[in-house]
Short mmCIF file of C-alpha atoms (C1' of nucleotides) in Angstrom, two decimals:
data_model
loop_
_atom_site.label_atom_id
_atom_site.label_comp_id
_atom_site.label_asym_id
_atom_site.label_seq_id
_atom_site.Cartn_x
_atom_site.Cartn_y
_atom_site.Cartn_z
CA MET A 276 20.06 42.55 11.91
CA LYS A 277 22.66 39.95 12.76
CA LYS A 278 25.05 41.03 15.38
CA SER A 279 28.35 41.49 13.48
CA ASN A 280 29.95 40.44 16.73
CA GLU A 281 29.11 36.78 16.48
CA GLY A 282 29.62 36.18 12.78
CA PRO A 283 32.13 33.44 11.45
CA ALA A 284 35.37 32.97 13.48
CA THR A 285 37.33 34.92 10.92
CA ARG A 286 35.65 38.29 10.00
CA ILE A 287 36.47 40.42 7.20
CA GLY A 288 37.45 44.22 8.00
CA ARG A 289 38.91 45.90 10.80
CA PRO A 290 38.39 44.09 14.00
CA ARG A 291 36.14 45.51 16.66
CA ILE A 292 38.17 47.23 19.35
CA THR A 293 35.77 46.58 22.18
CA ASN A 294 32.24 45.22 22.77
CA GLN A 295 28.95 46.39 24.45
CA GLY A 296 29.57 44.67 27.50
CA GLU A 297 33.08 46.28 28.17
CA ILE A 298 31.82 49.57 27.48
CA GLN A 299 28.57 49.14 29.80
CA HIS A 300 30.73 47.96 32.59
CA ALA A 301 32.97 51.01 32.41
CA ALA A 302 29.89 53.17 32.19
CA MET A 303 28.02 51.48 35.23
CA ARG A 304 31.22 51.82 37.35
CA LEU A 305 31.14 55.49 36.77
CA PHE A 306 27.43 55.69 37.17
CA ASN A 307 27.55 53.91 40.44
CA SER A 308 30.29 56.05 41.89
CA ARG A 309 29.20 59.43 40.79
CA GLY A 310 25.60 59.25 39.66
CA PHE A 311 24.08 58.92 36.26
CA GLU A 312 23.76 62.68 35.61
CA ASP A 313 27.12 63.67 36.55
CA VAL A 314 28.94 61.51 34.30
CA THR A 315 29.37 62.73 30.60
CA MET A 316 29.55 60.57 27.60
CA ASP A 317 33.20 62.00 27.04
CA GLU A 318 34.27 60.52 30.36
CA ILE A 319 32.72 57.26 29.48
CA ALA A 320 34.38 57.09 26.21
CA ASP A 321 37.68 57.76 27.93
CA ALA A 322 37.17 55.21 30.45
CA ALA A 323 36.28 52.67 27.86
CA GLY A 324 39.24 53.51 25.97
CA VAL A 325 37.37 54.40 22.82
CA SER A 326 36.52 57.72 20.93
CA ARG A 327 33.44 59.36 21.67
CA ARG A 328 32.08 58.77 18.22
CA THR A 329 32.57 55.15 18.61
CA LEU A 330 30.83 55.13 21.89
CA PHE A 331 27.66 56.58 20.22
CA ARG A 332 27.88 53.75 17.59
CA TYR A 333 27.74 51.20 20.30
CA PHE A 334 25.05 52.94 22.43
CA ALA A 335 22.71 55.24 20.73
CA THR A 336 21.90 57.04 23.78
CA LYS A 337 23.21 57.46 27.31
CA HIS A 338 20.02 55.92 28.75
CA ASP A 339 20.86 52.71 26.59
CA LEU A 340 24.11 52.13 28.64
CA VAL A 341 21.89 51.41 31.68
CA TRP A 342 19.32 49.45 30.04
CA GLY A 343 21.82 47.11 28.41
CA GLU A 344 20.64 43.99 26.66
CA PHE A 345 16.96 44.34 27.64
CA ASP A 346 15.71 44.74 24.09
CA GLY A 347 17.25 41.28 23.27
CA SER A 348 15.82 39.78 26.26
CA LEU A 349 12.12 40.38 25.21
CA LEU A 350 12.54 37.41 22.95
CA THR A 351 12.79 35.36 26.05
CA MET A 352 9.64 36.94 27.49
CA ARG A 353 7.85 35.82 24.53
CA LEU A 354 8.91 32.33 24.69
CA LEU A 355 8.03 32.03 28.33
CA LEU A 356 4.68 33.15 27.59
CA GLU A 357 4.15 30.62 24.89
CA GLN A 358 5.61 27.94 26.95
CA TYR A 359 3.40 28.57 29.97
CA ALA A 360 0.29 28.99 27.91
CA ARG A 361 0.52 25.52 26.93
CA GLU A 362 0.01 24.20 30.37
CA LEU A 363 -1.68 26.89 32.26
CA PRO A 364 -4.75 29.07 31.84
CA LEU A 365 -3.77 32.31 30.49
CA ARG A 366 -4.03 34.36 33.50
CA GLU A 367 -1.39 32.09 35.28
CA ALA A 368 0.74 31.82 32.28
CA LEU A 369 0.97 35.57 32.36
CA ARG A 370 1.80 35.65 36.25
CA LYS A 371 4.55 33.01 35.76
CA ALA A 372 6.09 34.25 32.69
CA VAL A 373 6.58 37.59 34.17
CA ILE A 374 7.92 36.11 37.35
CA ASP A 375 10.31 34.03 35.44
CA PHE A 376 11.31 36.90 33.34
CA ASN A 377 12.19 38.95 36.33
CA SER A 378 14.13 36.19 38.05
CA VAL A 379 17.96 36.77 38.48
CA PRO A 380 20.53 34.44 39.88
CA ASP A 381 21.79 35.40 43.37
CA SER A 382 25.17 36.28 41.84
CA GLU A 383 23.77 39.12 39.68
CA LEU A 384 21.16 40.23 42.35
CA GLU A 385 23.10 43.28 43.57
CA THR A 386 23.92 44.39 40.11
CA HIS A 387 20.23 44.11 39.20
CA ARG A 388 19.33 46.12 42.30
CA GLN A 389 21.69 48.86 41.53
CA ARG A 390 20.66 49.08 37.95
CA MET A 391 16.89 49.11 38.72
CA ARG A 392 17.39 51.74 41.49
CA MET A 393 19.03 53.90 38.96
CA ILE A 394 16.38 53.43 36.54
CA LEU A 395 13.48 53.94 38.89
CA GLY A 396 15.29 56.82 40.68
CA VAL A 397 16.91 59.20 38.15
CA PRO A 398 14.09 61.24 36.38
CA GLY A 399 15.63 61.03 33.03
CA LEU A 400 16.08 57.49 33.04
CA GLN A 401 12.65 56.89 34.56
CA ALA A 402 11.22 59.03 31.78
CA HIS A 403 13.16 57.24 28.90
CA SER A 404 12.25 53.75 30.42
CA THR A 405 8.70 54.21 29.34
CA LEU A 406 9.82 53.51 25.87
CA LYS A 407 11.28 50.12 27.01
CA TYR A 408 8.14 49.40 28.91
CA ALA A 409 6.19 49.89 25.73
CA ASP A 410 8.16 47.17 23.97
CA TRP A 411 7.50 45.00 27.02
CA ARG A 412 3.90 45.58 26.77
CA LYS A 413 3.75 44.82 23.17
CA GLU A 414 5.04 41.38 23.72
CA ILE A 415 2.31 40.76 26.08
CA VAL A 416 -0.42 42.31 23.95
CA ASP A 417 0.72 40.46 20.72
CA PHE A 418 0.71 37.17 22.77
CA LEU A 419 -2.83 37.86 24.14
CA ARG A 420 -4.12 38.44 20.68
CA GLU A 421 -2.56 35.58 19.32
CA GLN A 422 -4.11 33.61 22.05
CA GLY A 423 -7.49 34.82 20.89
CA VAL A 424 -8.14 37.25 23.65
CA GLY A 425 -10.64 40.00 22.63
CA SER A 426 -11.97 40.53 19.29
CA LYS A 427 -9.89 41.84 16.59
CA SER A 428 -10.32 45.50 17.29
CA SER A 429 -10.85 45.17 20.89
CA TRP A 430 -8.55 47.09 23.38
CA TYR A 431 -8.94 44.63 26.12
CA PRO A 432 -5.44 43.22 25.55
CA ASP A 433 -3.95 46.66 25.63
CA LEU A 434 -5.65 47.26 28.98
CA ILE A 435 -4.24 44.05 30.37
CA GLY A 436 -0.78 44.88 29.05
CA HIS A 437 -1.08 48.15 31.04
CA LEU A 438 -2.21 46.52 34.07
CA CYS A 439 0.61 44.09 33.99
CA LEU A 440 3.05 46.82 33.65
CA ALA A 441 1.57 48.50 36.63
CA ALA A 442 1.61 45.51 38.75
CA SER A 443 5.26 44.80 37.80
CA LEU A 444 6.31 48.55 38.40
CA SER A 445 4.70 48.46 41.73
CA ALA A 446 6.37 45.32 42.81
CA TYR A 447 9.78 46.73 41.70
CA GLU A 448 9.32 50.02 43.57
CA ASN A 449 8.44 48.08 46.78
CA TRP A 450 11.42 45.70 46.28
CA LEU A 451 13.82 48.55 46.00
CA GLU A 452 12.30 50.00 49.11
CA CYS A 453 12.35 47.03 51.48
CA GLU A 454 15.88 45.90 51.71
CA GLY A 455 15.30 42.10 52.42
CA SER A 456 12.27 41.56 50.18
CA ASP A 457 12.05 39.03 47.50
CA LEU A 458 11.13 40.34 44.07
CA CYS A 459 9.33 37.25 43.04
CA THR A 460 7.04 37.21 46.01
CA LEU A 461 6.26 40.84 45.41
CA LEU A 462 5.50 40.21 41.81
CA ASP A 463 3.34 37.41 42.65
CA GLN A 464 1.42 39.38 45.27
CA ALA A 465 0.83 42.17 42.83
CA TYR A 466 -0.53 39.91 40.09
CA SER A 467 -2.88 38.43 42.75
CA MET A 468 -4.52 41.69 43.06
CA LEU A 469 -5.18 42.00 39.35
CA ILE A 470 -6.85 38.72 39.59
CA ILE A 471 -9.21 39.61 42.53
CA GLY A 472 -9.79 43.09 41.53
CA LEU A 473 -10.38 46.03 43.79
CA ASN A 474 -12.79 45.44 46.61
CA GLU A 475 -15.28 47.98 47.84
CA ASP A 476 -13.23 49.96 50.35
CA LEU A 477 -9.88 49.19 48.74
CA THR A 478 -8.72 47.14 51.77
CA ALA A 479 -5.79 44.88 50.76
CA PRO A 480 -7.04 41.26 50.23
CA THR A 481 -5.72 38.84 52.99
CA ALA A 482 -3.25 36.26 52.49
CA THR A 483 -5.89 33.57 52.44
CA GLN A 484 -8.02 35.49 49.83
CA LEU A 485 -4.86 35.65 47.67
CA LYS A 486 -4.10 31.95 48.12
CA GLN A 487 -7.89 31.05 47.48
CA SER A 488 -7.80 33.05 44.34
CA ARG A 489 -4.91 30.94 43.01
CA THR A 490 -6.33 27.65 43.92
CA THR A 491 -9.81 28.27 42.72
CA SER A 492 -8.46 29.38 39.38
CA ARG A 493 -6.52 26.09 39.14
CA ALA A 494 -9.61 24.03 39.96
CA ALA A 495 -11.65 25.84 37.44
CA SER A 496 -9.08 25.75 34.76
CA THR A 497 -9.83 22.63 32.72
CA ARG A 498 -12.96 23.71 30.89
CA GLN A 499 -11.94 27.16 30.50
CA ALA A 500 -8.57 26.30 29.18
CA ALA A 501 -10.11 24.12 26.47
CA ARG A 502 -12.59 26.87 25.37
CA THR A 503 -9.60 29.47 25.23
CA ARG A 504 -7.43 27.17 23.12
CA SER A 505 -10.50 26.45 20.75
CA LYS A 506 -10.34 30.30 19.72
CA ASN A 507 -6.92 30.11 18.46
CA MET B 283 5.17 80.21 45.01
CA LYS B 284 2.71 82.72 44.24
CA LYS B 285 2.32 83.40 40.43
CA SER B 286 3.72 86.97 40.07
CA ASN B 287 1.27 87.26 37.39
CA GLU B 288 -1.75 87.71 39.63
CA GLY B 289 -0.31 89.96 42.34
CA PRO B 290 -1.81 93.15 43.21
CA ALA B 291 -3.20 95.41 40.48
CA THR B 292 0.15 97.49 40.59
CA ARG B 293 3.23 95.49 40.64
CA ILE B 294 6.79 96.80 41.10
CA GLY B 295 9.53 96.25 38.63
CA ARG B 296 9.51 95.88 34.94
CA PRO B 297 6.25 94.46 33.67
CA ARG B 298 5.91 91.17 31.94
CA ILE B 299 6.07 91.23 28.14
CA THR B 300 3.85 88.10 27.90
CA ASN B 301 2.43 85.18 29.85
CA GLN B 302 2.50 81.46 29.77
CA GLY B 303 -0.94 81.12 27.72
CA GLU B 304 0.33 83.17 24.91
CA ILE B 305 3.79 81.44 24.49
CA GLN B 306 2.05 78.21 24.70
CA HIS B 307 -0.59 78.98 22.08
CA ALA B 308 2.18 79.95 19.64
CA ALA B 309 4.15 77.06 20.47
CA MET B 310 1.00 74.39 19.85
CA ARG B 311 0.27 76.10 16.59
CA LEU B 312 3.93 75.38 15.44
CA PHE B 313 3.82 71.90 16.89
CA ASN B 314 0.42 71.21 15.13
CA SER B 315 1.47 72.28 11.71
CA ARG B 316 5.07 70.83 11.66
CA GLY B 317 5.46 68.31 14.40
CA PHE B 318 6.85 68.65 17.84
CA GLU B 319 10.36 67.55 17.06
CA ASP B 320 10.74 69.63 13.90
CA VAL B 321 10.38 72.93 15.87
CA THR B 322 13.15 74.44 17.69
CA MET B 323 12.93 76.52 20.73
CA ASP B 324 14.37 79.42 18.73
CA GLU B 325 11.42 79.41 16.25
CA ILE B 326 9.11 79.21 19.17
CA ALA B 327 10.69 82.26 20.85
CA ASP B 328 10.58 84.13 17.63
CA ALA B 329 6.87 83.31 17.05
CA ALA B 330 6.03 84.31 20.57
CA GLY B 331 8.07 87.56 20.27
CA VAL B 332 10.23 86.86 23.01
CA SER B 333 13.91 86.00 23.25
CA ARG B 334 15.18 82.54 23.65
CA ARG B 335 16.29 83.06 27.19
CA THR B 336 13.07 84.55 28.23
CA LEU B 337 11.07 81.51 26.77
CA PHE B 338 13.25 79.20 28.89
CA ARG B 339 12.16 81.31 31.93
CA TYR B 340 8.49 80.74 31.31
CA PHE B 341 8.92 76.89 30.30
CA ALA B 342 11.76 75.15 31.69
CA THR B 343 11.77 72.37 29.03
CA LYS B 344 10.24 71.98 25.53
CA HIS B 345 7.93 69.14 26.79
CA ASP B 346 6.28 71.59 29.30
CA LEU B 347 5.00 73.72 26.47
CA VAL B 348 2.79 70.80 25.63
CA TRP B 349 1.86 69.73 29.24
CA GLY B 350 0.84 73.33 29.85
CA GLU B 351 -1.13 73.92 33.19
CA PHE B 352 -1.33 70.16 34.14
CA ASP B 353 0.75 70.60 37.43
CA GLY B 354 -1.93 73.19 38.67
CA SER B 355 -4.89 71.25 37.82
CA LEU B 356 -3.72 68.40 40.12
CA LEU B 357 -5.14 70.39 43.07
CA THR B 358 -8.47 69.86 41.40
CA MET B 359 -7.85 66.20 41.20
CA ARG B 360 -7.30 66.08 44.87
CA LEU B 361 -10.38 68.09 45.61
CA LEU B 362 -12.50 65.83 43.49
CA LEU B 363 -11.19 62.78 45.27
CA GLU B 364 -12.10 64.27 48.70
CA GLN B 365 -15.40 65.36 47.69
CA TYR B 366 -16.57 62.18 46.22
CA ALA B 367 -15.06 60.05 49.08
CA ARG B 368 -17.70 61.78 51.37
CA GLU B 369 -20.76 60.32 49.54
CA LEU B 370 -19.33 57.16 47.86
CA PRO B 371 -17.31 54.17 48.73
CA LEU B 372 -13.53 54.65 48.00
CA ARG B 373 -13.54 52.50 44.81
CA GLU B 374 -16.56 54.66 43.30
CA ALA B 375 -14.96 57.78 44.48
CA LEU B 376 -11.74 56.89 42.71
CA ARG B 377 -13.61 56.24 39.61
CA LYS B 378 -15.73 59.17 39.46
CA ALA B 379 -13.08 61.78 40.35
CA VAL B 380 -10.74 60.49 37.56
CA ILE B 381 -13.66 60.65 35.19
CA ASP B 382 -14.44 64.03 36.23
CA PHE B 383 -10.99 65.16 36.03
CA ASN B 384 -10.76 64.11 32.48
CA SER B 385 -13.92 65.78 31.44
CA VAL B 386 -13.34 68.73 28.98
CA PRO B 387 -16.17 70.77 27.46
CA ASP B 388 -16.93 70.15 23.79
CA SER B 389 -15.46 73.40 22.90
CA GLU B 390 -11.97 72.15 23.87
CA LEU B 391 -12.45 68.73 22.87
CA GLU B 392 -10.44 69.03 19.57
CA THR B 393 -7.63 70.75 21.35
CA HIS B 394 -7.51 68.23 24.06
CA ARG B 395 -7.42 65.51 21.48
CA GLN B 396 -4.60 67.18 19.47
CA ARG B 397 -2.50 67.55 22.83
CA MET B 398 -3.00 64.04 23.93
CA ARG B 399 -2.34 62.79 20.42
CA MET B 400 0.92 64.53 20.66
CA ILE B 401 1.84 63.33 24.11
CA LEU B 402 1.11 59.74 23.38
CA GLY B 403 2.37 59.76 19.79
CA VAL B 404 5.81 61.49 20.13
CA PRO B 405 8.40 59.23 21.82
CA GLY B 406 10.22 62.06 23.64
CA LEU B 407 7.09 63.45 24.95
CA GLN B 408 5.60 60.02 25.90
CA ALA B 409 8.84 59.54 27.84
CA HIS B 410 8.67 62.81 29.51
CA SER B 411 5.19 62.30 30.38
CA THR B 412 6.09 59.61 32.87
CA LEU B 413 7.24 62.28 35.18
CA LYS B 414 3.88 64.03 35.06
CA TYR B 415 1.98 60.82 35.65
CA ALA B 416 4.11 60.25 38.80
CA ASP B 417 2.81 63.38 40.14
CA TRP B 418 -0.69 62.35 39.20
CA ARG B 419 -0.27 58.96 40.95
CA LYS B 420 1.08 60.82 44.04
CA GLU B 421 -2.28 62.51 44.38
CA ILE B 422 -4.15 59.25 44.32
CA VAL B 423 -1.69 57.36 46.79
CA ASP B 424 -1.59 60.32 49.10
CA PHE B 425 -5.50 60.39 49.22
CA LEU B 426 -5.76 56.67 49.80
CA ARG B 427 -3.33 56.79 52.45
CA GLU B 428 -5.10 59.65 54.27
CA GLN B 429 -8.42 57.64 53.85
CA GLY B 430 -6.72 54.82 55.79
CA VAL B 431 -6.06 52.39 52.84
CA GLY B 432 -3.37 50.16 53.83
CA SER B 433 -1.18 50.09 56.99
CA LYS B 434 1.51 52.81 57.25
CA SER B 435 4.16 51.08 55.41
CA SER B 436 1.97 48.95 52.97
CA TRP B 437 2.48 49.42 49.20
CA TYR B 438 -0.98 48.60 48.35
CA PRO B 439 -1.82 52.15 47.83
CA ASP B 440 1.03 52.46 45.61
CA LEU B 441 -0.26 49.43 43.50
CA ILE B 442 -3.68 51.02 43.27
CA GLY B 443 -2.12 54.29 41.86
CA HIS B 444 -0.22 52.36 39.22
CA LEU B 445 -3.32 50.36 38.23
CA CYS B 446 -5.46 53.56 38.03
CA LEU B 447 -2.83 55.18 35.81
CA ALA B 448 -2.81 51.92 33.65
CA ALA B 449 -6.48 51.96 33.41
CA SER B 450 -6.53 55.72 32.39
CA LEU B 451 -3.63 55.43 29.99
CA SER B 452 -5.35 52.51 28.09
CA ALA B 453 -8.57 54.33 27.93
CA TYR B 454 -6.85 57.47 26.34
CA GLU B 455 -5.07 55.30 23.70
CA ASN B 456 -8.20 53.75 22.83
CA TRP B 457 -10.00 57.04 22.70
CA LEU B 458 -7.45 58.48 20.28
CA GLU B 459 -7.74 55.43 18.24
CA CYS B 460 -11.31 55.32 17.83
CA GLU B 461 -12.68 58.49 16.10
CA GLY B 462 -16.00 58.73 17.63
CA SER B 463 -15.56 57.43 20.88
CA ASP B 464 -16.36 58.91 24.28
CA LEU B 465 -13.39 59.28 26.56
CA CYS B 466 -15.56 59.26 29.79
CA THR B 467 -17.23 55.98 28.67
CA LEU B 468 -13.93 54.29 27.94
CA LEU B 469 -12.55 55.50 31.41
CA ASP B 470 -15.56 54.00 32.95
CA GLN B 471 -15.22 50.77 31.29
CA ALA B 472 -11.40 50.46 32.05
CA TYR B 473 -12.25 51.16 35.80
CA SER B 474 -14.91 48.47 35.75
CA MET B 475 -12.17 45.97 34.74
CA LEU B 476 -10.07 47.01 37.79
CA ILE B 477 -12.99 46.11 39.97
CA ILE B 478 -13.78 42.86 38.57
CA GLY B 479 -10.32 41.54 38.24
CA LEU B 480 -8.94 39.50 35.56
CA ASN B 481 -10.92 36.29 34.99
CA GLU B 482 -9.44 32.92 34.19
CA ASP B 483 -9.17 33.06 30.54
CA LEU B 484 -8.85 36.79 30.29
CA THR B 485 -12.02 37.11 28.23
CA ALA B 486 -13.46 40.67 28.54
CA PRO B 487 -16.25 40.89 30.98
CA THR B 488 -19.72 41.31 29.59
CA ALA B 489 -21.74 44.30 29.73
CA THR B 490 -24.06 42.96 32.21
CA GLN B 491 -21.08 41.81 34.49
CA LEU B 492 -19.91 45.37 34.36
CA LYS B 493 -23.09 46.89 35.32
CA GLN B 494 -23.52 44.30 37.93
CA SER B 495 -20.32 45.11 39.57
CA ARG B 496 -21.41 48.73 39.95
CA THR B 497 -24.88 48.02 41.45
CA THR B 498 -23.60 45.33 44.04
CA SER B 499 -20.91 47.77 45.16
CA ARG B 500 -23.43 50.42 45.88
CA ALA B 501 -25.71 48.03 47.70
CA ALA B 502 -22.97 46.95 50.10
CA SER B 503 -21.53 50.47 50.56
CA THR B 504 -23.09 51.60 53.55
CA ARG B 505 -21.46 49.45 56.33
CA GLN B 506 -18.06 49.44 54.56
CA ALA B 507 -18.08 53.23 54.02
CA ALA B 508 -18.68 53.74 57.69
CA ARG B 509 -15.77 51.35 58.60
CA THR B 510 -13.48 53.08 56.08
CA ARG B 511 -14.16 56.63 57.35
CA SER B 512 -13.54 55.53 61.04
CA LYS B 513 -10.00 54.60 60.21
CA ASN B 514 -9.25 58.23 59.48
"C1'" DC C 256 54.56 40.58 -2.10
"C1'" DA C 257 51.43 44.03 -3.82
"C1'" DT C 258 46.79 45.28 -4.22
"C1'" DG C 259 41.71 45.62 -3.45
"C1'" DT C 260 37.71 44.88 -0.41
"C1'" DT C 261 35.35 45.32 3.75
"C1'" DA C 262 34.33 47.10 8.01
"C1'" DA C 263 35.53 49.60 12.21
"C1'" DT C 264 37.60 53.73 14.08
"C1'" DG C 265 38.40 58.55 15.27
"C1'" DA C 266 38.60 63.37 14.12
"C1'" DC C 267 36.18 67.49 13.17
"C1'" DA C 268 32.20 70.30 12.57
"C1'" DC C 269 27.65 70.84 13.50
"C1'" DC C 270 22.93 71.16 15.90
"C1'" DA C 271 19.67 71.63 19.43
"C1'" DA C 272 18.34 71.78 24.50
"C1'" DG C 273 19.20 73.88 28.48
"C1'" DT C 274 22.13 76.98 32.13
"C1'" DG C 275 24.85 80.84 34.22
"C1'" DC C 276 25.96 85.43 34.15
"C1'" DC C 277 25.31 90.41 33.75
"C1'" DA C 278 23.84 94.53 31.79
"C1'" DA C 279 19.97 96.95 30.05
"C1'" DA C 280 15.05 98.13 30.32
"C1'" DT C 281 10.98 99.46 32.79
"C1'" DG C 282 8.05 100.73 35.98
"C1'" DG C 283 6.62 102.19 41.02
"C1'" DA C 284 8.07 104.42 45.27
"C1'" DA C 285 10.95 107.65 48.07
"C1'" DT D 228 14.94 112.71 40.15
"C1'" DT D 229 16.85 108.99 42.28
"C1'" DC D 230 16.44 104.51 44.03
"C1'" DC D 231 14.55 99.89 43.89
"C1'" DA D 232 12.58 95.67 42.37
"C1'" DT D 233 11.83 92.75 38.54
"C1'" DT D 234 11.84 91.29 34.13
"C1'" DT D 235 14.24 91.02 29.64
"C1'" DG D 236 17.85 89.88 26.42
"C1'" DG D 237 22.56 88.96 24.82
"C1'" DC D 238 26.26 85.94 25.08
"C1'" DA D 239 29.15 82.22 26.17
"C1'" DC D 240 29.14 77.61 27.64
"C1'" DT D 241 27.94 72.59 28.56
"C1'" DT D 242 26.18 68.33 26.92
"C1'" DG D 243 23.82 64.83 24.10
"C1'" DG D 244 23.54 63.47 19.73
"C1'" DT D 245 24.49 63.41 14.35
"C1'" DG D 246 26.81 63.56 9.47
"C1'" DT D 247 30.86 63.19 7.12
"C1'" DC D 248 35.10 61.70 5.86
"C1'" DA D 249 39.75 60.05 5.97
"C1'" DT D 250 42.34 56.49 8.32
"C1'" DT D 251 43.26 51.97 9.89
"C1'" DA D 252 43.43 46.94 10.15
"C1'" DA D 253 42.38 42.80 9.04
"C1'" DC D 254 41.20 39.39 4.96
"C1'" DA D 255 41.25 37.80 -0.01
"C1'" DT D 256 43.31 37.46 -4.41
"C1'" DG D 257 46.65 37.67 -8.25
#
DNA sequence: CATGTTAATGACACCAAGTGCCAAATGGAA
DNA sequence: TTCCATTTGGCACTTGGTGTCATTAACATG
């Protein structure tokens, strides 16, 4: 399980000729210039200066070249959830953890946009991403179960996991569509909708309603937080 | 766009040697006995008594053999939405249309379970299904937009589409997990959660709360329904 | 220095999904 | 019978992905 890349300073055996990052950058350059579908794995191997077989040892599938280090970052997600859960009611911990998890520094913003535009735009990638999302949801569901949400066999945590994914995806899609928009703001809005629920005629809640939902939740949080934690 | 299968009684040209249904049944038999991944398209072609090339003319991908006539059934979904929207507030129309859309007669129930178990259980199929779900969501989003939900550029309808999919998927997963459960009941419960929103500590709403949310919505429906329809 | 160990690389053959192309088959219509 | 429309099937080809094995490059040891 240990990444053989970061072992002791001196490693035994033939040294690596490259690393995931190098290959991925080479691949993304090609993808961005000619489109995901129109680049073959042979071309990527060439561009990365590595044999086709070796390329497949670093990335099991072509899709993984785009998703990059997502799998590893799920641990961060878990830590964020547990951290916020110590100081906020669960609902708000969820919201803040997701927002934090999806925050990227300005310097990487354009890269992130390109990557996500590819993931949400290319059908093959969009399909494959479902499997990544499943891992992401699992972090949330496991976390909720540990926090005592739902009885042992209840599917309520799974439902929440799905709803969070839905809110996140929707925010992402809108972010990509609107050039100047801010992802964190959109995520925040989407999660507010989860909290309020869908009203009768499905009109969007007003800004004041959204703000209200957050402030009231904070006001009522003390007693409920205590009850929640005692279940653990 | 017209299915050449159902043209006039006498068609010109070489007659078809088979049809989608026959091929699909042959394929599903193989899938059910040996698993989706372990059956090759060549074997399916053999079993259906047709050449490999012809098989690919009837079904563009291996995945489509499992999804069958889903694409065509989306029209039904649309009609259900429009029908219920005439007599119910939007939120309830959505709920009832989805439940109706996913109702299958007892005779086909076991088949439906098998199919869905395959779709939600085999990773490759699960991934591909995202593209089918996207079409399903589009029906909902288009419907909501036509009903005047959200301003022209608002992403609120898209969010609702995602949330409905999340609720449906979650209900389906639970249905497959619990042997004796009823899909419609589970769908109904999941959509109730959408309506109520997530409460502070993410405890599942009680049965009385769920029932209450439905009755109050019906009581308040008259004035709101009128306003909603006037937007159209 | 010679030798063995370890781990990565690259070459090759192979499989399965899917596509393009074209000739052959099959019926109705002229 | 001949023409025409349409489906079928054969074949070669592309691409993603896997299994196998010899080769290469370091380190460690005698």
